[in-house]
XYZ file of C-alpha atoms in Angstrom:
194
model
C -4.437 3.388 -16.994
C -1.454 5.334 -18.318
C 1.772 4.814 -16.393
C 3.985 7.670 -15.254
C 7.695 7.367 -15.866
C 9.919 9.843 -14.060
C 11.618 10.963 -17.301
C 8.209 11.920 -18.746
C 7.750 15.128 -16.737
C 7.083 17.286 -19.794
C 6.342 14.675 -22.456
C 3.178 14.170 -24.441
C 2.661 10.977 -22.424
C 2.666 13.052 -19.236
C 0.047 15.425 -20.649
C -2.112 12.421 -21.543
C -1.808 11.145 -17.968
C -2.866 14.499 -16.517
C -5.758 14.775 -18.972
C -6.995 11.329 -17.923
C -6.608 12.117 -14.217
C -8.524 15.378 -14.624
C -11.365 13.646 -16.458
C -11.661 11.140 -13.615
C -10.985 13.720 -10.866
C -8.251 11.434 -9.519
C -5.032 12.188 -7.689
C -1.632 11.438 -9.233
C -0.620 8.959 -6.534
C 1.831 7.172 -8.809
C 3.837 10.357 -9.395
C 3.995 11.307 -5.726
C 5.075 7.793 -4.756
C 8.439 8.617 -6.325
C 10.805 10.387 -3.931
C 12.551 11.837 -7.004
C 9.509 14.113 -7.396
C 10.422 15.938 -4.157
C 12.907 18.609 -5.173
C 15.394 20.021 -2.690
C 15.023 23.585 -3.973
C 11.397 23.541 -2.704
C 12.884 23.800 0.800
C 13.415 27.518 0.197
C 9.665 27.965 -0.282
C 9.019 25.911 2.856
C 11.336 28.197 4.839
C 9.402 31.253 3.679
C 6.134 29.660 4.768
C 7.672 28.533 8.040
C 8.782 32.069 8.876
C 5.115 33.112 9.063
C 4.113 30.438 11.573
C 3.501 31.721 15.078
C 5.563 30.320 17.973
C 4.051 27.384 19.845
C 1.718 26.568 16.945
C -0.088 23.235 16.659
C 0.637 22.495 12.993
C -0.665 20.063 10.433
C 1.172 20.197 7.115
C -0.623 18.821 4.060
C 1.747 17.667 1.342
C 4.538 17.301 3.902
C 6.824 15.363 1.548
C 10.258 15.091 3.153
C 9.082 16.951 6.305
C 11.598 19.766 5.828
C 9.261 22.126 7.709
C 9.619 20.050 10.888
C 13.419 20.166 10.543
C 13.366 23.916 9.911
C 10.995 25.102 12.656
C 12.418 25.514 16.137
C 9.521 26.818 18.208
C 6.314 24.844 17.745
C 4.161 22.798 20.106
C 2.926 20.091 17.762
C 3.675 19.033 14.201
C 1.823 16.419 12.160
C 2.836 15.613 8.589
C 0.157 14.556 6.121
C 0.712 13.382 2.579
C -0.739 11.242 -0.181
C 1.637 8.391 0.730
C 3.290 7.294 3.976
C 6.956 8.239 3.636
C 7.526 8.284 7.402
C 5.960 6.398 10.293
C 4.344 9.585 11.632
C 2.829 10.625 8.276
C -0.971 10.716 8.212
C -2.121 9.597 4.770
C -4.668 11.950 3.227
C -5.843 12.514 -0.339
C -7.022 16.133 -0.522
C -9.174 15.247 -3.521
C -11.300 13.094 -1.230
C -13.176 14.139 1.915
C -10.692 13.801 4.742
C -11.452 12.442 8.160
C -8.603 13.930 10.153
C -9.596 15.395 13.493
C -8.373 18.984 13.197
C -9.538 20.041 16.661
C -5.984 19.732 18.024
C -4.508 22.125 15.462
C -4.539 25.893 15.032
C -2.248 26.142 11.999
C -2.459 24.515 8.572
C 0.318 24.521 5.974
C -0.216 23.817 2.259
C 3.189 24.030 0.592
C 3.103 23.320 -3.137
C 0.131 20.990 -2.822
C -3.033 22.915 -3.736
C -2.154 22.900 -7.448
C -2.869 19.166 -7.265
C -6.300 19.651 -5.677
C -9.397 20.055 -7.840
C -11.616 21.940 -5.388
C -9.809 24.317 -3.022
C -13.120 25.759 -1.829
C -14.082 22.279 -0.607
C -10.790 21.976 1.289
C -11.380 25.260 3.105
C -14.914 24.120 3.891
C -13.507 21.090 5.731
C -11.322 23.186 8.041
C -12.844 23.935 11.419
C -12.951 27.106 13.477
C -9.865 26.075 15.495
C -7.707 26.863 12.467
C -6.551 30.415 13.109
C -3.661 30.498 10.631
C -3.139 29.028 7.175
C 0.114 29.455 5.283
C 0.113 28.317 1.696
C 1.676 28.617 -1.700
C -0.104 28.410 -5.040
C 0.808 28.933 -8.682
C -2.020 31.285 -9.667
C -3.128 30.834 -13.275
C -2.992 34.584 -13.962
C 0.566 34.942 -12.599
C 2.329 31.726 -13.617
C 2.156 31.223 -17.371
C 3.679 27.726 -17.428
C 1.678 24.827 -18.847
C -0.483 23.495 -16.048
C -0.694 20.083 -17.708
C 3.072 19.768 -18.195
C 3.539 20.538 -14.512
C 0.862 18.046 -13.521
C -1.321 20.725 -11.937
C -4.950 19.723 -11.572
C -6.465 23.112 -10.710
C -6.138 26.551 -12.248
C -7.363 29.189 -9.826
C -6.519 32.840 -10.397
C -5.278 35.093 -7.605
C -8.679 36.763 -7.252
C -10.502 33.399 -7.142
C -8.286 32.278 -4.264
C -8.820 35.535 -2.387
C -12.592 35.076 -2.758
C -12.317 31.609 -1.171
C -10.227 32.964 1.697
C -12.776 35.693 2.362
C -15.708 33.266 2.124
C -14.250 31.274 5.031
C -13.292 34.298 7.128
C -9.561 34.543 6.436
C -7.703 37.756 5.763
C -4.348 38.003 4.031
C -1.888 39.200 6.645
C 1.159 38.713 4.424
C 1.674 38.112 0.723
C 4.762 37.649 -1.390
C 5.864 35.810 -4.480
C 8.564 33.195 -4.775
C 9.478 32.154 -8.327
C 6.123 33.594 -9.410
C 4.309 31.400 -6.874
C 1.964 33.250 -4.559
C 2.653 32.794 -0.864
C -0.137 33.704 1.534
C -0.190 34.021 5.310
C -3.882 33.890 6.245
C -5.333 34.757 9.634
C -8.867 33.953 10.741
C -10.938 37.084 11.371
C -12.052 37.562 14.953
C -15.743 36.751 15.449
């Protein structure tokens, strides 16, 4: 197995690691075990996502990292951080590239901030969400908008904007709000009324 070194972010070695991970459909746990991979400037994106969340929401955040969202939000009922590793006692460990067994019945809001690029099958993720989830706020670097090397960034999926929209529609979500932040697409999705 190739080892990730933090200085290798854009090296040939890093591309080899991502290529190997993609072939095996594995998650880059080693990379995300390093706190240095959580960049402070991502907090701006988290604030944008947080501004869409309805008051008194019951939130689960996938890819919670340093839990900036919890620090930023003032008016929520419940917050649960989930991530690939346990950085905090309250973090629920979950690999989004594996079927997850988190009981989502206590939540109505899901947040995916800068995490879906590292997931192979976003359709599968949406298929695991239950009908309680009325709001999803997420960011994604769409392959037809962001022209950066997906391998050099460690991204494991390459969905276009229209492919994502098709997934949202398939599972009954409409785009209530859309904007871009540093070319990343930010979506506020609301479940259609039955």
